[in-house]
GROMACS .gro file of C-alpha atoms in nm:
model
  440
    1MET     CA    1   2.882  -5.403  12.407
    2ALA     CA    2   2.653  -5.505  12.130
    3ALA     CA    3   2.948  -5.571  11.884
    4LEU     CA    4   3.105  -5.809  12.132
    5LEU     CA    5   2.793  -6.036  12.188
    6PRO     CA    6   2.895  -6.272  11.904
    7ASP     CA    7   3.256  -6.325  12.056
    8LEU     CA    8   3.103  -6.357  12.409
    9GLN     CA    9   2.865  -6.644  12.251
   10ARG     CA   10   3.153  -6.811  12.066
   11THR     CA   11   3.391  -6.814  12.380
   12THR     CA   12   3.113  -6.947  12.588
   13ASN     CA   13   3.075  -7.232  12.348
   14ASP     CA   14   3.441  -7.307  12.350
   15LEU     CA   15   3.459  -7.322  12.715
   16GLU     CA   16   3.156  -7.535  12.746
   17SER     CA   17   3.269  -7.803  12.485
   18GLN     CA   18   3.619  -7.799  12.670
   19LEU     CA   19   3.448  -7.852  13.005
   20LYS     CA   20   3.251  -8.167  12.843
   21THR     CA   21   3.563  -8.326  12.711
   22GLN     CA   22   3.824  -8.227  12.984
   23ASP     CA   23   4.091  -8.474  13.066
   24SER     CA   24   4.232  -8.367  13.412
   25GLU     CA   25   4.526  -8.618  13.358
   26SER     CA   26   4.641  -8.442  13.041
   27LYS     CA   27   4.878  -8.132  13.072
   28ALA     CA   28   4.758  -8.022  12.712
   29SER     CA   29   4.393  -8.036  12.820
   30ARG     CA   30   4.465  -7.828  13.118
   31VAL     CA   31   4.637  -7.574  12.936
   32ILE     CA   32   4.350  -7.533  12.673
   33LEU     CA   33   4.103  -7.522  12.947
   34GLN     CA   34   4.282  -7.247  13.136
   35THR     CA   35   4.314  -7.062  12.804
   36ARG     CA   36   3.955  -7.061  12.728
   37ARG     CA   37   3.869  -6.973  13.091
   38ASP     CA   38   4.097  -6.659  13.078
   39ALA     CA   39   3.943  -6.573  12.721
   40LEU     CA   40   3.603  -6.583  12.876
   41ALA     CA   41   3.713  -6.377  13.189
   42ASN     CA   42   3.885  -6.135  12.964
   43LEU     CA   43   3.574  -6.071  12.742
   44ARG     CA   44   3.343  -6.072  13.046
   45TYR     CA   45   3.519  -5.769  13.164
   46TYR     CA   46   3.372  -5.540  12.905
   47PHE     CA   47   3.005  -5.640  13.035
   48GLN     CA   48   3.082  -5.583  13.402
   49GLU     CA   49   3.125  -5.259  13.604
   50ALA     CA   50   3.466  -5.168  13.704
   51GLY     CA   51   3.621  -5.334  14.006
   52THR     CA   52   3.377  -5.616  13.993
   53LYS     CA   53   3.527  -5.959  14.089
   54SER     CA   54   3.215  -6.170  14.017
   55VAL     CA   55   3.230  -6.437  13.762
   56LEU     CA   56   2.873  -6.356  13.663
   57ILE     CA   57   2.723  -6.075  13.440
   58ASP     CA   58   2.442  -5.867  13.580
   59TRP     CA   59   2.210  -5.735  13.297
   60ILE     CA   60   1.949  -5.650  13.554
   61LYS     CA   61   2.121  -5.374  13.738
   62PRO     CA   62   2.048  -5.021  13.612
   63GLY     CA   63   2.320  -4.915  13.352
   64ALA     CA   64   2.449  -4.954  12.997
   65LEU     CA   65   2.402  -5.332  12.982
   66CYS     CA   66   2.052  -5.313  13.111
   67ASP     CA   67   1.962  -5.057  12.831
   68LEU     CA   68   2.119  -5.300  12.581
   69VAL     CA   69   1.899  -5.583  12.709
   70GLU     CA   70   1.593  -5.380  12.676
   71THR     CA   71   1.644  -5.310  12.305
   72ASN     CA   72   1.798  -5.643  12.219
   73LYS     CA   73   1.625  -5.929  12.395
   74SER     CA   74   1.807  -6.189  12.220
   75ALA     CA   75   2.131  -6.095  12.420
   76ILE     CA   76   1.958  -6.244  12.732
   77ASN     CA   77   2.005  -6.576  12.618
   78ILE     CA   78   2.388  -6.513  12.543
   79LEU     CA   79   2.449  -6.360  12.880
   80ALA     CA   80   2.256  -6.627  13.068
   81ARG     CA   81   2.446  -6.892  12.887
   82ALA     CA   82   2.762  -6.718  12.986
   83ASN     CA   83   2.656  -6.719  13.353
   84LEU     CA   84   2.574  -7.094  13.332
   85VAL     CA   85   2.908  -7.197  13.178
   86ALA     CA   86   3.107  -6.966  13.407
   87THR     CA   87   2.943  -7.116  13.716
   88LEU     CA   88   2.981  -7.480  13.600
   89ASP     CA   89   3.354  -7.406  13.541
   90TYR     CA   90   3.388  -7.243  13.879
   91ILE     CA   91   3.247  -7.524  14.041
   92GLN     CA   92   3.473  -7.757  13.888
   93HIS     CA   93   3.765  -7.540  13.976
   94VAL     CA   94   3.654  -7.529  14.339
   95GLU     CA   95   3.611  -7.910  14.362
   96SER     CA   96   3.983  -7.956  14.202
   97LYS     CA   97   4.132  -7.706  14.459
   98SER     CA   98   4.001  -7.732  14.813
   99ASP     CA   99   4.179  -7.392  14.898
  100THR     CA  100   3.970  -7.190  14.669
  101ASP     CA  101   3.754  -6.918  14.836
  102LYS     CA  102   3.389  -7.029  14.845
  103ARG     CA  103   3.228  -6.766  15.057
  104ASP     CA  104   3.248  -6.483  14.792
  105PHE     CA  105   3.110  -6.743  14.516
  106LEU     CA  106   2.818  -6.855  14.760
  107GLN     CA  107   2.752  -6.483  14.838
  108THR     CA  108   2.731  -6.399  14.451
  109LEU     CA  109   2.497  -6.718  14.395
  110ASP     CA  110   2.283  -6.598  14.681
  111ALA     CA  111   2.221  -6.252  14.545
  112SER     CA  112   2.177  -6.376  14.168
  113PHE     CA  113   2.044  -6.729  14.162
  114PRO     CA  114   1.825  -6.807  13.955
  115HIS     CA  115   1.732  -6.479  13.778
  116LEU     CA  116   2.065  -6.424  13.621
  117PHE     CA  117   2.072  -6.791  13.495
  118GLN     CA  118   1.733  -6.815  13.308
  119PRO     CA  119   1.721  -6.764  12.941
  120LEU     CA  120   1.452  -6.559  12.788
  121ASP     CA  121   1.306  -6.832  12.571
  122LEU     CA  122   1.291  -7.087  12.858
  123ASN     CA  123   1.063  -7.093  13.158
  124PRO     CA  124   1.258  -7.350  13.391
  125LYS     CA  125   1.076  -7.505  13.678
  126PRO     CA  126   1.120  -7.304  14.022
  127CYS     CA  127   1.380  -7.457  14.243
  128PRO     CA  128   1.326  -7.322  14.605
  129GLN     CA  129   1.512  -7.601  14.776
  130LEU     CA  130   1.822  -7.524  14.558
  131VAL     CA  131   1.792  -7.171  14.650
  132LEU     CA  132   1.753  -7.254  15.036
  133ASP     CA  133   2.050  -7.497  15.031
  134ILE     CA  134   2.259  -7.214  14.866
  135ARG     CA  135   2.173  -6.961  15.149
  136THR     CA  136   2.233  -7.235  15.397
  137CYS     CA  137   2.586  -7.317  15.290
  138TYR     CA  138   2.657  -6.934  15.239
  139LEU     CA  139   2.552  -6.898  15.620
  140ILE     CA  140   2.788  -7.164  15.723
  141GLU     CA  141   3.078  -6.997  15.554
  142MET     CA  142   2.967  -6.667  15.708
  143LEU     CA  143   2.961  -6.824  16.056
  144ALA     CA  144   3.312  -6.968  16.002
  145CYS     CA  145   3.421  -6.585  15.990
  146ILE     CA  146   3.228  -6.476  16.304
  147LYS     CA  147   3.334  -6.485  16.661
  148GLY     CA  148   3.074  -6.522  16.945
  149LYS     CA  149   2.737  -6.693  16.949
  150PRO     CA  150   2.529  -6.362  17.002
  151HIS     CA  151   2.599  -6.267  16.639
  152ALA     CA  152   2.444  -6.581  16.505
  153PRO     CA  153   2.086  -6.469  16.475
  154GLU     CA  154   2.203  -6.132  16.310
  155ALA     CA  155   2.387  -6.339  16.038
  156ILE     CA  156   2.085  -6.566  15.996
  157ALA     CA  157   1.841  -6.262  15.965
  158ARG     CA  158   2.075  -6.084  15.704
  159ILE     CA  159   2.071  -6.387  15.482
  160PHE     CA  160   1.719  -6.549  15.527
  161CYS     CA  161   1.500  -6.254  15.611
  162GLN     CA  162   1.409  -5.925  15.412
  163ALA     CA  163   1.576  -5.603  15.545
  164ASP     CA  164   1.351  -5.390  15.769
  165GLY     CA  165   1.588  -5.171  15.948
  166LYS     CA  166   1.523  -5.326  16.271
  167PHE     CA  167   1.802  -5.416  16.526
  168ASP     CA  168   1.600  -5.710  16.678
  169TYR     CA  169   1.710  -5.985  16.484
  170ALA     CA  170   1.548  -6.266  16.692
  171SER     CA  171   1.197  -6.164  16.575
  172PRO     CA  172   1.250  -6.183  16.205
  173CYS     CA  173   1.419  -6.516  16.249
  174GLU     CA  174   1.101  -6.662  16.401
  175LYS     CA  175   0.838  -6.481  16.226
  176GLY     CA  176   0.996  -6.327  15.902
  177PRO     CA  177   0.940  -6.166  15.654
  178TYR     CA  178   1.163  -6.419  15.463
  179ARG     CA  179   1.309  -6.356  15.130
  180ARG     CA  180   1.143  -6.551  14.857
  181LEU     CA  181   1.269  -6.876  14.723
  182GLY     CA  182   1.086  -6.863  14.384
  183GLY     CA  183   0.807  -7.103  14.477
  184ASP     CA  184   0.471  -7.049  14.647
  185GLU     CA  185   0.476  -6.780  14.909
  186GLU     CA  186   0.327  -6.979  15.206
  187GLU     CA  187   0.551  -7.284  15.120
  188ASP     CA  188   0.865  -7.068  15.091
  189ARG     CA  189   0.776  -6.938  15.435
  190GLN     CA  190   0.743  -7.275  15.579
  191ARG     CA  191   1.067  -7.386  15.421
  192CYS     CA  192   1.272  -7.080  15.560
  193SER     CA  193   1.104  -7.121  15.928
  194ALA     CA  194   1.201  -7.468  15.938
  195GLN     CA  195   1.541  -7.428  15.820
  196ILE     CA  196   1.617  -7.151  16.048
  197ALA     CA  197   1.477  -7.345  16.354
  198LYS     CA  198   1.703  -7.650  16.253
  199LEU     CA  199   2.010  -7.391  16.235
  200LEU     CA  200   1.953  -7.229  16.579
  201ALA     CA  201   1.906  -7.568  16.752
  202THR     CA  202   2.220  -7.706  16.621
  203ILE     CA  203   2.412  -7.359  16.727
  204ASP     CA  204   2.255  -7.351  17.067
  205LYS     CA  205   2.373  -7.723  17.139
  206ALA     CA  206   2.734  -7.658  17.018
  207ARG     CA  207   2.991  -7.564  17.271
  208LYS     CA  208   3.218  -7.376  17.045
  209ASN     CA  209   3.245  -7.260  16.675
  210PHE     CA  210   2.851  -7.275  16.632
  211GLY     CA  211   2.888  -7.632  16.567
  212LEU     CA  212   3.036  -7.576  16.224
  213GLU     CA  213   3.144  -7.953  16.198
  214THR     CA  214   2.785  -8.063  16.261
  215LEU     CA  215   2.643  -7.810  16.018
  216ARG     CA  216   2.893  -7.898  15.745
  217GLN     CA  217   2.813  -8.261  15.785
  218GLU     CA  218   2.427  -8.218  15.776
  219PHE     CA  219   2.450  -7.953  15.483
  220GLN     CA  220   2.739  -8.088  15.277
  221LEU     CA  221   2.881  -7.835  15.022
  222GLY     CA  222   2.980  -8.119  14.778
  223GLU     CA  223   2.595  -8.212  14.745
  224LEU     CA  224   2.507  -7.861  14.655
  225TRP     CA  225   2.769  -7.851  14.392
  226GLY     CA  226   2.650  -8.176  14.239
  227ARG     CA  227   2.288  -8.072  14.230
  228LEU     CA  228   2.378  -7.714  14.105
  229LYS     CA  229   2.573  -7.880  13.818
  230ARG     CA  230   2.293  -8.096  13.719
  231TRP     CA  231   2.045  -7.811  13.713
  232ILE     CA  232   2.289  -7.608  13.499
  233ARG     CA  233   2.351  -7.873  13.236
  234ASP     CA  234   1.974  -7.938  13.205
  235ILE     CA  235   1.924  -7.564  13.141
  236CYS     CA  236   2.211  -7.550  12.880
  237ASP     CA  237   2.073  -7.874  12.714
  238ASP     CA  238   1.711  -7.720  12.675
  239LEU     CA  239   1.863  -7.402  12.560
  240TYR     CA  240   2.085  -7.582  12.297
  241GLN     CA  241   1.778  -7.810  12.178
  242PHE     CA  242   1.565  -7.461  12.160
  243GLU     CA  243   1.835  -7.272  11.948
  244HIS     CA  244   1.888  -7.580  11.721
  245SER     CA  245   1.522  -7.680  11.694
  246GLU     CA  246   1.425  -7.780  11.330
  247PHE     CA  247   1.070  -7.668  11.366
  248LEU     CA  248   1.004  -7.358  11.152
  249PRO     CA  249   0.641  -7.248  11.081
  250SER     CA  250   0.631  -7.279  10.701
  251LYS     CA  251   0.291  -7.091  10.672
  252ILE     CA  252   0.101  -6.823  10.877
  253VAL     CA  253  -0.275  -6.877  10.860
  254ASP     CA  254  -0.500  -6.573  10.873
  255ASP     CA  255  -0.784  -6.667  11.102
  256SER     CA  256  -1.007  -6.395  10.933
  257ASP     CA  257  -1.051  -6.573  10.592
  258GLY     CA  258  -0.840  -6.878  10.637
  259SER     CA  259  -0.621  -6.765  10.365
  260GLU     CA  260  -0.243  -6.853  10.378
  261ASP     CA  261   0.033  -6.576  10.350
  262GLY     CA  262   0.240  -6.589  10.054
  263SER     CA  263  -0.046  -6.713   9.811
  264GLU     CA  264  -0.055  -6.371   9.645
  265ASP     CA  265   0.326  -6.389   9.580
  266GLU     CA  266   0.299  -6.733   9.436
  267ALA     CA  267   0.007  -6.619   9.186
  268GLU     CA  268   0.201  -6.327   9.080
  269GLU     CA  269   0.310  -6.319   8.724
  270PRO     CA  270   0.683  -6.266   8.641
  271VAL     CA  271   0.761  -5.930   8.515
  272ARG     CA  272   0.860  -5.923   8.147
  273ILE     CA  273   1.024  -5.645   7.945
  274GLU     CA  274   0.823  -5.546   7.620
  275GLY     CA  275   1.004  -5.663   7.327
  276ALA     CA  276   1.261  -5.874   7.493
  277THR     CA  277   1.349  -6.216   7.348
  278ALA     CA  278   1.448  -6.516   7.562
  279GLN     CA  279   1.824  -6.577   7.555
  280GLN     CA  280   1.980  -6.916   7.533
  281PRO     CA  281   2.156  -7.047   7.844
  282PHE     CA  282   2.524  -7.041   7.868
  283PRO     CA  283   2.668  -7.343   7.681
  284ILE     CA  284   2.821  -7.630   7.897
  285GLU     CA  285   3.101  -7.733   7.674
  286ALA     CA  286   3.486  -7.755   7.706
  287HIS     CA  287   3.551  -7.398   7.596
  288SER     CA  288   3.291  -7.270   7.858
  289ILE     CA  289   3.537  -7.352   8.164
  290LEU     CA  290   3.782  -7.119   7.993
  291GLU     CA  291   3.526  -6.864   7.962
  292LEU     CA  292   3.440  -6.879   8.336
  293VAL     CA  293   3.793  -6.862   8.431
  294ALA     CA  294   3.845  -6.538   8.229
  295THR     CA  295   3.525  -6.386   8.381
  296LYS     CA  296   3.691  -6.458   8.725
  297ARG     CA  297   4.013  -6.272   8.620
  298ARG     CA  298   3.832  -5.994   8.458
  299ASP     CA  299   3.636  -5.939   8.794
  300GLY     CA  300   3.967  -5.937   8.973
  301ALA     CA  301   4.135  -5.697   8.738
  302ASN     CA  302   3.859  -5.453   8.698
  303SER     CA  303   3.874  -5.306   9.055
  304PRO     CA  304   3.698  -4.965   9.122
  305ARG     CA  305   4.042  -4.802   9.126
  306ASP     CA  306   4.173  -4.892   8.786
  307ASP     CA  307   4.482  -4.705   8.654
  308ASP     CA  308   4.247  -4.531   8.380
  309GLY     CA  309   3.966  -4.485   8.631
  310GLN     CA  310   3.732  -4.678   8.396
  311THR     CA  311   3.453  -4.876   8.562
  312SER     CA  312   3.193  -4.942   8.298
  313ASN     CA  313   3.165  -5.234   8.080
  314GLY     CA  314   3.239  -5.016   7.793
  315GLY     CA  315   3.578  -4.927   7.922
  316LEU     CA  316   3.659  -5.296   7.944
  317ARG     CA  317   3.572  -5.363   7.578
  318GLN     CA  318   3.783  -5.052   7.471
  319GLY     CA  319   4.110  -5.190   7.651
  320SER     CA  320   4.377  -5.395   7.505
  321PRO     CA  321   4.300  -5.781   7.546
  322VAL     CA  322   4.659  -5.831   7.649
  323GLU     CA  323   4.656  -5.578   7.930
  324SER     CA  324   4.317  -5.690   8.054
  325GLY     CA  325   4.400  -6.052   8.071
  326SER     CA  326   4.746  -5.988   8.236
  327GLY     CA  327   4.621  -5.776   8.522
  328PRO     CA  328   4.693  -5.401   8.588
  329SER     CA  329   4.956  -5.237   8.403
  330SER     CA  330   5.159  -5.157   8.699
  331ARG     CA  331   5.189  -5.525   8.780
  332ALA     CA  332   5.225  -5.735   8.455
  333PRO     CA  333   5.460  -5.657   8.167
  334LYS     CA  334   5.278  -5.541   7.855
  335ARG     CA  335   5.312  -5.754   7.560
  336PRO     CA  336   5.169  -5.657   7.216
  337TYR     CA  337   4.929  -5.895   7.060
  338ASP     CA  338   5.066  -6.127   6.807
  339ALA     CA  339   4.810  -6.287   6.569
  340ALA     CA  340   5.060  -6.561   6.485
  341ASP     CA  341   5.045  -6.698   6.845
  342ASP     CA  342   4.680  -6.839   6.812
  343GLY     CA  343   4.620  -6.802   6.440
  344GLU     CA  344   4.350  -6.549   6.484
  345GLY     CA  345   4.284  -6.197   6.634
  346PRO     CA  346   3.994  -6.075   6.832
  347GLU     CA  347   3.662  -6.057   6.633
  348ALA     CA  348   3.520  -5.734   6.546
  349ASP     CA  349   3.192  -5.630   6.747
  350VAL     CA  350   2.873  -5.698   6.532
  351GLU     CA  351   2.644  -5.416   6.513
  352GLY     CA  352   2.311  -5.474   6.717
  353GLU     CA  353   2.482  -5.771   6.875
  354PRO     CA  354   2.382  -5.810   7.262
  355ASP     CA  355   2.645  -5.703   7.502
  356PHE     CA  356   2.681  -6.035   7.679
  357GLN     CA  357   2.760  -6.204   7.351
  358GLN     CA  358   3.046  -5.936   7.286
  359ASP     CA  359   3.163  -6.005   7.625
  360ARG     CA  360   3.174  -6.367   7.560
  361ARG     CA  361   3.405  -6.342   7.258
  362HIS     CA  362   3.624  -6.085   7.414
  363LEU     CA  363   3.669  -6.333   7.719
  364VAL     CA  364   3.744  -6.643   7.517
  365HIS     CA  365   3.990  -6.448   7.314
  366ARG     CA  366   4.153  -6.286   7.625
  367THR     CA  367   4.196  -6.637   7.791
  368LYS     CA  368   4.377  -6.767   7.479
  369VAL     CA  369   4.628  -6.451   7.501
  370THR     CA  370   4.679  -6.508   7.867
  371ALA     CA  371   4.768  -6.866   7.825
  372LEU     CA  372   5.061  -6.786   7.571
  373GLU     CA  373   5.251  -6.587   7.816
  374SER     CA  374   5.604  -6.686   7.869
  375TRP     CA  375   5.633  -6.925   8.167
  376PRO     CA  376   5.932  -6.748   8.333
  377THR     CA  377   5.744  -6.429   8.335
  378ARG     CA  378   5.433  -6.570   8.506
  379VAL     CA  379   5.651  -6.738   8.756
  380LYS     CA  380   5.835  -6.427   8.852
  381PHE     CA  381   5.522  -6.223   8.863
  382ARG     CA  382   5.337  -6.469   9.119
  383ARG     CA  383   5.663  -6.482   9.328
  384MET     CA  384   5.662  -6.113   9.342
  385ALA     CA  385   5.287  -6.110   9.430
  386ILE     CA  386   5.323  -6.375   9.699
  387GLY     CA  387   5.655  -6.321   9.848
  388GLN     CA  388   5.667  -5.962   9.935
  389SER     CA  389   5.576  -5.892  10.296
  390ARG     CA  390   5.565  -5.524  10.247
  391LEU     CA  391   5.531  -5.352   9.901
  392ALA     CA  392   5.760  -5.088   9.785
  393MET     CA  393   5.631  -4.712   9.860
  394ALA     CA  394   5.710  -4.412   9.647
  395SER     CA  395   6.043  -4.359   9.806
  396GLU     CA  396   6.147  -4.713   9.715
  397ASN     CA  397   6.003  -4.685   9.353
  398PRO     CA  398   6.283  -4.651   9.093
  399SER     CA  399   6.031  -4.576   8.823
  400SER     CA  400   5.864  -4.284   9.015
  401ALA     CA  401   6.065  -4.162   9.310
  402LEU     CA  402   6.414  -4.238   9.177
  403PRO     CA  403   6.408  -4.153   8.791
  404ASN     CA  404   6.779  -4.175   8.754
  405SER     CA  405   6.817  -4.506   8.954
  406SER     CA  406   7.044  -4.769   8.803
  407GLN     CA  407   6.962  -5.125   8.699
  408GLN     CA  408   7.135  -5.245   9.025
  409GLU     CA  409   6.884  -5.064   9.230
  410VAL     CA  410   6.590  -5.225   9.061
  411GLU     CA  411   6.743  -5.587   9.114
  412LYS     CA  412   6.800  -5.501   9.464
  413LEU     CA  413   6.447  -5.443   9.528
  414GLU     CA  414   6.341  -5.748   9.319
  415ARG     CA  415   6.578  -5.955   9.543
  416ALA     CA  416   6.400  -5.813   9.850
  417CYS     CA  417   6.082  -5.972   9.709
  418LYS     CA  418   5.944  -5.608   9.640
  419ASN     CA  419   5.782  -5.483   9.331
  420PRO     CA  420   5.988  -5.204   9.162
  421ALA     CA  421   5.699  -5.095   8.945
  422ARG     CA  422   5.451  -5.045   9.248
  423LYS     CA  423   5.356  -4.679   9.283
  424GLU     CA  424   5.262  -4.513   9.592
  425HIS     CA  425   4.891  -4.464   9.512
  426GLU     CA  426   4.849  -4.846   9.456
  427VAL     CA  427   4.914  -4.939   9.809
  428ASP     CA  428   4.726  -4.864  10.138
  429ALA     CA  429   4.874  -4.726  10.458
  430GLU     CA  430   4.994  -5.068  10.563
  431GLY     CA  431   5.179  -5.135  10.247
  432ARG     CA  432   4.932  -5.366  10.116
  433PRO     CA  433   4.828  -5.372   9.730
  434THR     CA  434   4.506  -5.239   9.622
  435ASN     CA  435   4.496  -5.356   9.266
  436THR     CA  436   4.644  -5.696   9.273
  437VAL     CA  437   4.532  -5.979   9.051
  438TRP     CA  438   4.630  -6.321   9.131
  439LEU     CA  439   4.725  -6.556   8.844
  440GLU     CA  440   4.648  -6.922   8.870
   0.00000   0.00000   0.00000
């Protein structure tokens, strides 16, 4: 699950940005929203228990996710943000479709709000009235599924009161103990007592259906959704500002002596090797660009799995300049060096000359040789490197597996955009090359 946290964070951000710019009139926008909603739901599956239908991730319940949070506290912010965005998305979905089930969602909010919505690095203000309104709306949806007034006190006690194992539900409704709302204990008790008294009075006056119409007019679900969305957006904005805050402590002050950390590092002398002489910087001239290009090509050609098995700098200098500049011998055609091409050959190494200077001369010479390759050969070599969807394996290699193959078989492989010179050990299990050099 720890490896999926970055994906969960990215998917949550995508859905949140889509909710901010959602255009309900645009069909394309609705399709994008549904796609990102499904992406978050599919990824949320790996953080929930099997069979869970909730849109929230519970990291407090004992389990593997709880153990992960104990060792990685930063995961709480990612999980809390996922719950905030998922709740905001579900509220908008409920508002757009009136036939959506609200009772299960309110039950989930009643059991998880606000502790599964609070990031670790933020301390939002308590919202006892919002918690009380969630439980009240959940009670109204529960009463819509119950038949008979005698069951009303039981439903109220189950939602507002703490479970004590007693069967007399009238006493808990009047005296408690009530479930906490997140605020002051005495204020929470007074809020719950007043709300329960108001609910019981409305139910007793009703002739049928517990007075659901009166309760829904007095405690409107739309107002609850609006307040909850504003609370979620405020938390998301605070979390975003905290994560992207530009305040970074530049220095750490030690209270004991008033010294600053890092002063010793600044005062340290640079380490110098005895007998070493300062080298001149790399010249910034016209030919230096060619040297940089040659360095790039050499780094690509000198992979850890060379044909000769040489990986040291000495092995690079001993190789032929033509072969090193054109890439691996299995890909590029070998062309003997002709001194008449550029008027001069590679200079001999000077005894005692630093290695980087020898490398510079070899790189410049190799660049000149590479530039003299025939254009048709370079075009063909590049087409074979880019166009082949799957490289030839040993069974398709006329040079190794088919020693008596004809020229027609070789041309057939080339027309299929496959390299007839590719050997089996030069490709991986999926047919991708392991020693390819791209020529610009």
